[in-house]
Short mmCIF file of C-alpha atoms and ligand atoms in Angstrom, two decimals:
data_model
loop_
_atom_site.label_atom_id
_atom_site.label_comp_id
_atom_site.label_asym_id
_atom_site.label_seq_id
_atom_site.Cartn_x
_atom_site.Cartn_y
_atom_site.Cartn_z
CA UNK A 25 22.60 12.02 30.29
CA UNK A 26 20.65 8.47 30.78
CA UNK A 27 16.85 9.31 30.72
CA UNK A 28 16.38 6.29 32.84
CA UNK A 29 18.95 3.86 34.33
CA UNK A 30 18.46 0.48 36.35
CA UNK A 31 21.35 -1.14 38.07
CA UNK A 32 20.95 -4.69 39.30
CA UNK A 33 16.79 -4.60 39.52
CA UNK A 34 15.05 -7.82 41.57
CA UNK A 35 11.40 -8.34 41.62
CA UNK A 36 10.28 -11.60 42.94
CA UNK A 37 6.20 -12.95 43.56
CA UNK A 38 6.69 -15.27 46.02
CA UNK A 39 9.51 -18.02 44.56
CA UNK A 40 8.89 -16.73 41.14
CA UNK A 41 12.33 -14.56 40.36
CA UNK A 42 10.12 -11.97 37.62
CA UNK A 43 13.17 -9.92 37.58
CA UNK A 44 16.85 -11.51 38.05
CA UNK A 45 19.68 -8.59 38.10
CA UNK A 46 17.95 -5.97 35.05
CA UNK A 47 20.56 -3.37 34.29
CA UNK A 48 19.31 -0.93 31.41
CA UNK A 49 20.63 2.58 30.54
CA UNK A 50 17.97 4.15 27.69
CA UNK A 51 19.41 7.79 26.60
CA UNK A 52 17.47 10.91 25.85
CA UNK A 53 15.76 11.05 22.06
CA UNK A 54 16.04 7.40 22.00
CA UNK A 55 13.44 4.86 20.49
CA UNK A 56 14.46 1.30 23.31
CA UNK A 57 12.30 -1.61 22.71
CA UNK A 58 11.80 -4.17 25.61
CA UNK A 59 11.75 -7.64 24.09
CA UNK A 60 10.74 -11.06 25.65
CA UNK A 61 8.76 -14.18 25.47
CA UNK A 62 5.54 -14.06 28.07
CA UNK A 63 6.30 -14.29 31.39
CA UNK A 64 10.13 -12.84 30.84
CA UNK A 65 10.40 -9.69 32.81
CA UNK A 66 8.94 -6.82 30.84
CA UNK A 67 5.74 -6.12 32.60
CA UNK A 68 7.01 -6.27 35.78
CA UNK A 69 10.32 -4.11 34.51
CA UNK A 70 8.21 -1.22 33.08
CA UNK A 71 5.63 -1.22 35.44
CA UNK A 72 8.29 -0.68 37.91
CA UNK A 73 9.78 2.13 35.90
CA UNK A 74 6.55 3.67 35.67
CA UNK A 75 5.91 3.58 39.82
CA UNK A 76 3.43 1.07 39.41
CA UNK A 77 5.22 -1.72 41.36
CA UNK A 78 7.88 -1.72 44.48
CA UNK A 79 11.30 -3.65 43.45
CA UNK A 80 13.45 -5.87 45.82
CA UNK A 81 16.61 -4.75 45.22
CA UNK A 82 18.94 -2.65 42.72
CA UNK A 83 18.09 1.63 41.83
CA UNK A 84 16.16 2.96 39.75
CA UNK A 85 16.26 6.49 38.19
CA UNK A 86 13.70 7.69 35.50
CA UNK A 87 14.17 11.67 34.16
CA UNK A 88 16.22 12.16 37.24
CA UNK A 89 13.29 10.59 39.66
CA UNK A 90 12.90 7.27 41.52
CA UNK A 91 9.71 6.18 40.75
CA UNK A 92 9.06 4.42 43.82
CA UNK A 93 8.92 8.03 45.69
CA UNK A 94 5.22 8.89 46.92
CA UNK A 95 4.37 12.86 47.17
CA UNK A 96 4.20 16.13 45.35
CA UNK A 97 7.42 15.43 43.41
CA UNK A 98 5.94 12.66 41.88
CA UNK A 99 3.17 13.83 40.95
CA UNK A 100 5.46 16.59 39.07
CA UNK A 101 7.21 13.47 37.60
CA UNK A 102 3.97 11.96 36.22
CA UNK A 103 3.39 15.01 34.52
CA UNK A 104 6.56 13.96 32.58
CA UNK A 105 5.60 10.65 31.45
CA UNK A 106 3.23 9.13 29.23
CA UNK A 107 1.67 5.46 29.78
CA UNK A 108 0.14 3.21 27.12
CA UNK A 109 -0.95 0.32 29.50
CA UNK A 110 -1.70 -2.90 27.42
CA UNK A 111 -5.13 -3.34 29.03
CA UNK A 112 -7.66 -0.82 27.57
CA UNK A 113 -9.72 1.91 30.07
CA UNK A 114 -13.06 1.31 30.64
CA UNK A 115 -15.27 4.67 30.24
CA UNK A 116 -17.91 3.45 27.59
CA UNK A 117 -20.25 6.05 28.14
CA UNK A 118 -17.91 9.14 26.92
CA UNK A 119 -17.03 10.09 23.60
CA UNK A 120 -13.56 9.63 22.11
CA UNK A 121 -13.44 13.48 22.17
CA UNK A 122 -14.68 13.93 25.77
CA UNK A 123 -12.87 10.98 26.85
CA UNK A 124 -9.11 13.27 25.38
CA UNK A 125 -10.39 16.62 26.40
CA UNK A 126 -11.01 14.79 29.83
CA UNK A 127 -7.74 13.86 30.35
CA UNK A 128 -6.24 16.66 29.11
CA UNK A 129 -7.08 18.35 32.01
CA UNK A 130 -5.02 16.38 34.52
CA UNK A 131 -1.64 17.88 32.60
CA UNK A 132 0.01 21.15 33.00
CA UNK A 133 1.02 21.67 29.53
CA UNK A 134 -1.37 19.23 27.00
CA UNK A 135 -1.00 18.73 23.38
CA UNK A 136 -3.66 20.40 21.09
CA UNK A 137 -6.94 17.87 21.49
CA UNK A 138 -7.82 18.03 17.93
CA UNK A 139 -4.05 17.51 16.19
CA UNK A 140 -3.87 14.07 18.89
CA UNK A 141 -7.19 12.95 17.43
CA UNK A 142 -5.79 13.84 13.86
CA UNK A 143 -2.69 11.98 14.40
CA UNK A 144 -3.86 8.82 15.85
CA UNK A 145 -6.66 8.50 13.11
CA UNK A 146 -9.35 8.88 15.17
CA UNK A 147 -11.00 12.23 13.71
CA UNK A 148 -14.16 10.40 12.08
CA UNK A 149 -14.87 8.60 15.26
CA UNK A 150 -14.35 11.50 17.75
CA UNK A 151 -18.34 11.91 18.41
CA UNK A 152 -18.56 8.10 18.90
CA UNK A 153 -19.23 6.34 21.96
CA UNK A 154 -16.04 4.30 23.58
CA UNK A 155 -18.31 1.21 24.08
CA UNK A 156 -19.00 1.19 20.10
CA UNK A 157 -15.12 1.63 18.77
CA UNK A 158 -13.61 -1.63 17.11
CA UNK A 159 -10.60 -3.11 18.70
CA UNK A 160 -8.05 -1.42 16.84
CA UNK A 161 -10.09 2.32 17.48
CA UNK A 162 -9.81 1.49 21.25
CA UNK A 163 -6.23 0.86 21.15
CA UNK A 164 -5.64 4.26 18.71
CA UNK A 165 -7.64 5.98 21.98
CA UNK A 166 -5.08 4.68 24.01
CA UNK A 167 -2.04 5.82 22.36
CA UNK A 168 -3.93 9.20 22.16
CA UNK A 169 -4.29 9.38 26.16
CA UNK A 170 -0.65 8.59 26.35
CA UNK A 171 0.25 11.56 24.50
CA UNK A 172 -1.94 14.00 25.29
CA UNK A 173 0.51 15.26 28.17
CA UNK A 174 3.12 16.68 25.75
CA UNK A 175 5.24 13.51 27.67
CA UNK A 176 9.02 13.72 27.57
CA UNK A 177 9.13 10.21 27.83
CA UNK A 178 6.46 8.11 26.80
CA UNK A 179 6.12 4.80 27.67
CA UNK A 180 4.14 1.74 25.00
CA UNK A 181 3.31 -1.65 26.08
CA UNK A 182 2.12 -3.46 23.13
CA UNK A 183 0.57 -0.65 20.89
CA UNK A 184 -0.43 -2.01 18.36
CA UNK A 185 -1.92 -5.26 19.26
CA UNK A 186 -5.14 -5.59 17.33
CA UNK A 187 -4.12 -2.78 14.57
CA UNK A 188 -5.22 -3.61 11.29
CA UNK A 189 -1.57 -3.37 8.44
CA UNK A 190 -2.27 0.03 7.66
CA UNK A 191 -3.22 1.18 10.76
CA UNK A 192 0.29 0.22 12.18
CA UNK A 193 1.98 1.79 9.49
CA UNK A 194 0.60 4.74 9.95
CA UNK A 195 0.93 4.39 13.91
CA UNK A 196 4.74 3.80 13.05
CA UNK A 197 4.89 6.94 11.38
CA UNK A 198 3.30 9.05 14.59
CA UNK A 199 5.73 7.40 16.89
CA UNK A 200 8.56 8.46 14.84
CA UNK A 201 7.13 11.92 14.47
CA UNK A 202 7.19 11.93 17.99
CA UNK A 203 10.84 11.01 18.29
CA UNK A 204 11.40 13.83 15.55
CA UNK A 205 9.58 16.11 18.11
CA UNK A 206 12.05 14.95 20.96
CA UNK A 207 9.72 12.10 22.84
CA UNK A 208 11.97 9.11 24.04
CA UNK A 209 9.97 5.94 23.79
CA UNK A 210 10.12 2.77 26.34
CA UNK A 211 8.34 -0.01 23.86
CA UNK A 212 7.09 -3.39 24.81
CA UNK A 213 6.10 -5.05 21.55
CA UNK A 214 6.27 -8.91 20.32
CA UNK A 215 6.12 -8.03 16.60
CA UNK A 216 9.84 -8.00 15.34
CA UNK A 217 9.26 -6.38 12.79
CA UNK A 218 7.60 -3.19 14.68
CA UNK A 219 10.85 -2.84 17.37
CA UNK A 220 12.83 -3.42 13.81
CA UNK A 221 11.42 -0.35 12.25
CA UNK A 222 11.27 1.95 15.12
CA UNK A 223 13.85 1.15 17.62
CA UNK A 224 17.71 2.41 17.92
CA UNK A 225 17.92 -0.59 20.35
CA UNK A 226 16.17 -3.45 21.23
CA UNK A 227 17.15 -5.37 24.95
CA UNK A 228 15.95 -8.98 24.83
CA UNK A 229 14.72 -10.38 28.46
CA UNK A 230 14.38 -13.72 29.01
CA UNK A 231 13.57 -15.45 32.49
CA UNK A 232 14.26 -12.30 33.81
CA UNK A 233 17.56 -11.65 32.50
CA UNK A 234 18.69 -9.61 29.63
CA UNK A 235 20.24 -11.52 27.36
CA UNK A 236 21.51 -8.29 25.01
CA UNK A 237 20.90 -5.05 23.98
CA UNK A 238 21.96 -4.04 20.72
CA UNK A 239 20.93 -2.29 17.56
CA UNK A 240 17.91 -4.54 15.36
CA UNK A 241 20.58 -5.01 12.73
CA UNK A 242 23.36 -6.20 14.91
CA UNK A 243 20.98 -8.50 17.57
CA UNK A 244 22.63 -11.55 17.61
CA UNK A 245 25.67 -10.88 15.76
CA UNK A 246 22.76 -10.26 12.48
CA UNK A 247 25.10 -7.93 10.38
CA UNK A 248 27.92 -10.19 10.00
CA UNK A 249 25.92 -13.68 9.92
CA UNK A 250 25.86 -15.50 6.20
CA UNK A 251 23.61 -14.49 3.89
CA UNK A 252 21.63 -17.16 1.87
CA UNK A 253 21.42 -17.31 -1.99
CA UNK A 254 18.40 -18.86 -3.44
CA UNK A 255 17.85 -19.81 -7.16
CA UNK A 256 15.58 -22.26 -9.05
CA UNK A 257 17.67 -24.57 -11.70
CA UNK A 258 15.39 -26.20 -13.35
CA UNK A 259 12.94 -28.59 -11.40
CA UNK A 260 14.97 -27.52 -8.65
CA UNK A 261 15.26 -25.10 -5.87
CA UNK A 262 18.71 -24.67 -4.45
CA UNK A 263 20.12 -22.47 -2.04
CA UNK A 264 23.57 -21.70 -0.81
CA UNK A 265 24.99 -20.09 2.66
CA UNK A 266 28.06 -17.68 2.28
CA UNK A 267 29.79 -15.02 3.31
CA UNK A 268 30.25 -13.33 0.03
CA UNK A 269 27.00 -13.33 -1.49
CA UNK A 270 27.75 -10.89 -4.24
CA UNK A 271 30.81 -13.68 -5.23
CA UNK A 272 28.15 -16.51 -5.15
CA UNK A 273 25.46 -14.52 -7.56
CA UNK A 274 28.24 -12.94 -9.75
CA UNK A 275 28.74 -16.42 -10.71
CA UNK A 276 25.57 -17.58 -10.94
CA UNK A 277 24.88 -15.04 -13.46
CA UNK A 278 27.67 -16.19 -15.61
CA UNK A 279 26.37 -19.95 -15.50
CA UNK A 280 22.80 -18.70 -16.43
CA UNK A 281 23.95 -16.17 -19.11
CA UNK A 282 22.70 -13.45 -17.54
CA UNK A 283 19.01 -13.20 -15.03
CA UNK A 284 19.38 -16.06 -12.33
CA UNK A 285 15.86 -17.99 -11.99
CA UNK A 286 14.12 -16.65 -8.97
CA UNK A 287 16.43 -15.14 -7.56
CA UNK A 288 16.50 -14.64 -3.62
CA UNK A 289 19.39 -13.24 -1.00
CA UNK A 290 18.44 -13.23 2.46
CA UNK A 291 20.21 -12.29 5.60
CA UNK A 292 18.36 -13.51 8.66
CA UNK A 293 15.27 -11.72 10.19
CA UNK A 294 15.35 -9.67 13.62
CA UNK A 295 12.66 -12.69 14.04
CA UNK A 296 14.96 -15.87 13.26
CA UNK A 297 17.91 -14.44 15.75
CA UNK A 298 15.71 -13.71 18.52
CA UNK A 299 14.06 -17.17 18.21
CA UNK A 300 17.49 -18.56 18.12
CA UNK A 301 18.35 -16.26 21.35
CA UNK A 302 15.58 -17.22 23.70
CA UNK A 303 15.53 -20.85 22.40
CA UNK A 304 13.12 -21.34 19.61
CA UNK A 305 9.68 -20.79 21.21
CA UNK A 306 7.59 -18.10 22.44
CA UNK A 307 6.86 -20.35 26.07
P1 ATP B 420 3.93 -11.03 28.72
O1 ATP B 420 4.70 -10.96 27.43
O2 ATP B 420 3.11 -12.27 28.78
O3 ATP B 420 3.17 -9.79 29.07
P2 ATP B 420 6.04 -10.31 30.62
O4 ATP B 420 7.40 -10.45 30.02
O5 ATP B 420 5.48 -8.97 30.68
O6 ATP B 420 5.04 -11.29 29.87
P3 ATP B 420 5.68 -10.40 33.51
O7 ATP B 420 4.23 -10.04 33.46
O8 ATP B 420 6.63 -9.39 34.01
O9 ATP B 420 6.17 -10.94 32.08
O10 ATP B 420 5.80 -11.72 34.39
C1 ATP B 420 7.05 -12.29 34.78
C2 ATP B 420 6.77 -13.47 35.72
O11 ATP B 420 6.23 -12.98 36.94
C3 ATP B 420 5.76 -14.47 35.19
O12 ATP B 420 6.17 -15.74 35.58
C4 ATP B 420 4.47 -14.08 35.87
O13 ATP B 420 3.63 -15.18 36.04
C5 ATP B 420 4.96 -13.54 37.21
N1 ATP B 420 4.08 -12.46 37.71
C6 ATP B 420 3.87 -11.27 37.13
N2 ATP B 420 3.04 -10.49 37.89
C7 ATP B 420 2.73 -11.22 38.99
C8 ATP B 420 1.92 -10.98 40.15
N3 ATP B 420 1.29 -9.84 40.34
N4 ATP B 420 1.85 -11.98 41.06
C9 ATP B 420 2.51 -13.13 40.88
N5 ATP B 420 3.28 -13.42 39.82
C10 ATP B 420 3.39 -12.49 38.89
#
């Protein structure tokens, strides 16, 4: 069964089309990552998934629910879902512990406090003040509210935006611990290499459309597109496009006797065919 499907979704501001005709279908257990240029659709697409905005036209059904629908069902819905908004709350005056323990209260079957605050990193700061985290600690606080509900689907818009390297990492590896634990994940991100590692399948929006939805190795026809050899000979470097890559450095070894000179095969990046799909620039 589809944990959420959307069949022919409009949102317009005014004459600004947001949302042109959006059908999705995201399946239980399943890592989907949203991705777009600015201004493409994904806000307004996963803010209306998560009942935060009214569509024009097309359905709409998240676990079983249209989020649109005001009342006590909804309220059981919300229970359901976790939200990682890409704007940070404001409650400076709490402690990262109160601030979890707080919010803990408003579901009817939380995670452990202490175990969140392990697993977003946060256990040396939990006695600090909100207003005194770093960037990246605020963000970890987020991701820790947006879990604390046990959600069965959790939903991440931009998560790790101001994560130091090894802080993402090690964010990557509680997101797929929470897939492990049966969490499907809605992620917004614009680093390709974060839907790379933890997506099954990526959609790509653009202008409101979505232009595919794939696997990250198959985007854009990836898996079967050329790879290309690089070498240095001599002075030179020189680089060759082909199909049969193994062919091309087989022989290269033979002409060099054995190691080839800085040797490189590449296939293109999740990066290079998305720029290529939505035109070459982030607008
Ligand atoms: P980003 O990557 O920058 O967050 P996005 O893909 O999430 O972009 P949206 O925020 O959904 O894009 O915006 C889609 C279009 O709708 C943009 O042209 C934006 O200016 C417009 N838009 C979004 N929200 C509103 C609003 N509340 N009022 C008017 N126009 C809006």
């Amino acid at each position: 069964m589809s944990l959420i499907e959307v069949k022919g979704l409009k949102k317009s501001y005014g004459d600004v089309h947001a949302v042109r005709g959006v059908d999705l279908e995201i399946a239980q257990g399943e890592i989907f990552s949203l991705l777009g240029p600015n201004g493409a659709g994904k806000t307004t697409t996963v803010e209306i998934l998560e009942g935060f905005r009214h569509r024009d036209a097309g359905s709409v059904s998240v676990l079983g629910f249209d989020p649109q629908t005001r009342g006590r069902e909804s309220r059981i819905w919300r229970d359901r879902i976790g939200i990682v908004l890409q704007s940070s709350l404001d409650a400076g005056d709490l402690t990262v512990i109160e601030t979890i323990n707080h919010f803990s209260g408003y579901y009817s079957n939380p995670r452990n406090v202490d175990e969140v605050i392990h697993s977003v990193g946060l256990k040396e700061k939990e006695g600090a003040l909100i207003r005194n985290l770093s960037g990246g600690q605020r963000r970890r606080l987020d991701v820790a509210l947006g879990i604390i509900g046990s959600p069965e689907l959790l939903f991440l818009d931009e998560p790790t935006t101001g994560f130091d390297p090894e802080a993402r990492r090690a964010f990557w590896a509680l997101i797929q611990q929470l897939r492990s634990d049966g969490t499907s994940i809605l992620l917004t991100t614009h680093y390709l290499d974060e839907a790379e590692a933890l997506a099954d399948r990526v959609a790509v929006i653009n202008k409101g459309v979505i232009m595919e939805v794939s696997t990250p190795a198959d985007l854009g026809g990836r898996a079967t597109s050329q790879a290309t050899v690089q070498w240095r000979d001599g002075a030179e470097t020189k680089s060759e496009k082909t199909d049969n890559p193994t062919t091309v450095v087989s022989a290269l070894s033979t002409r060099f006797n054995g190691e080839i000179p800085e040797l490189v095969v590449t296939r293109p990046s999740l990066e290079d065919i998305y720029l290529e799909m939505i035109g070459g620039v982030d607008e």
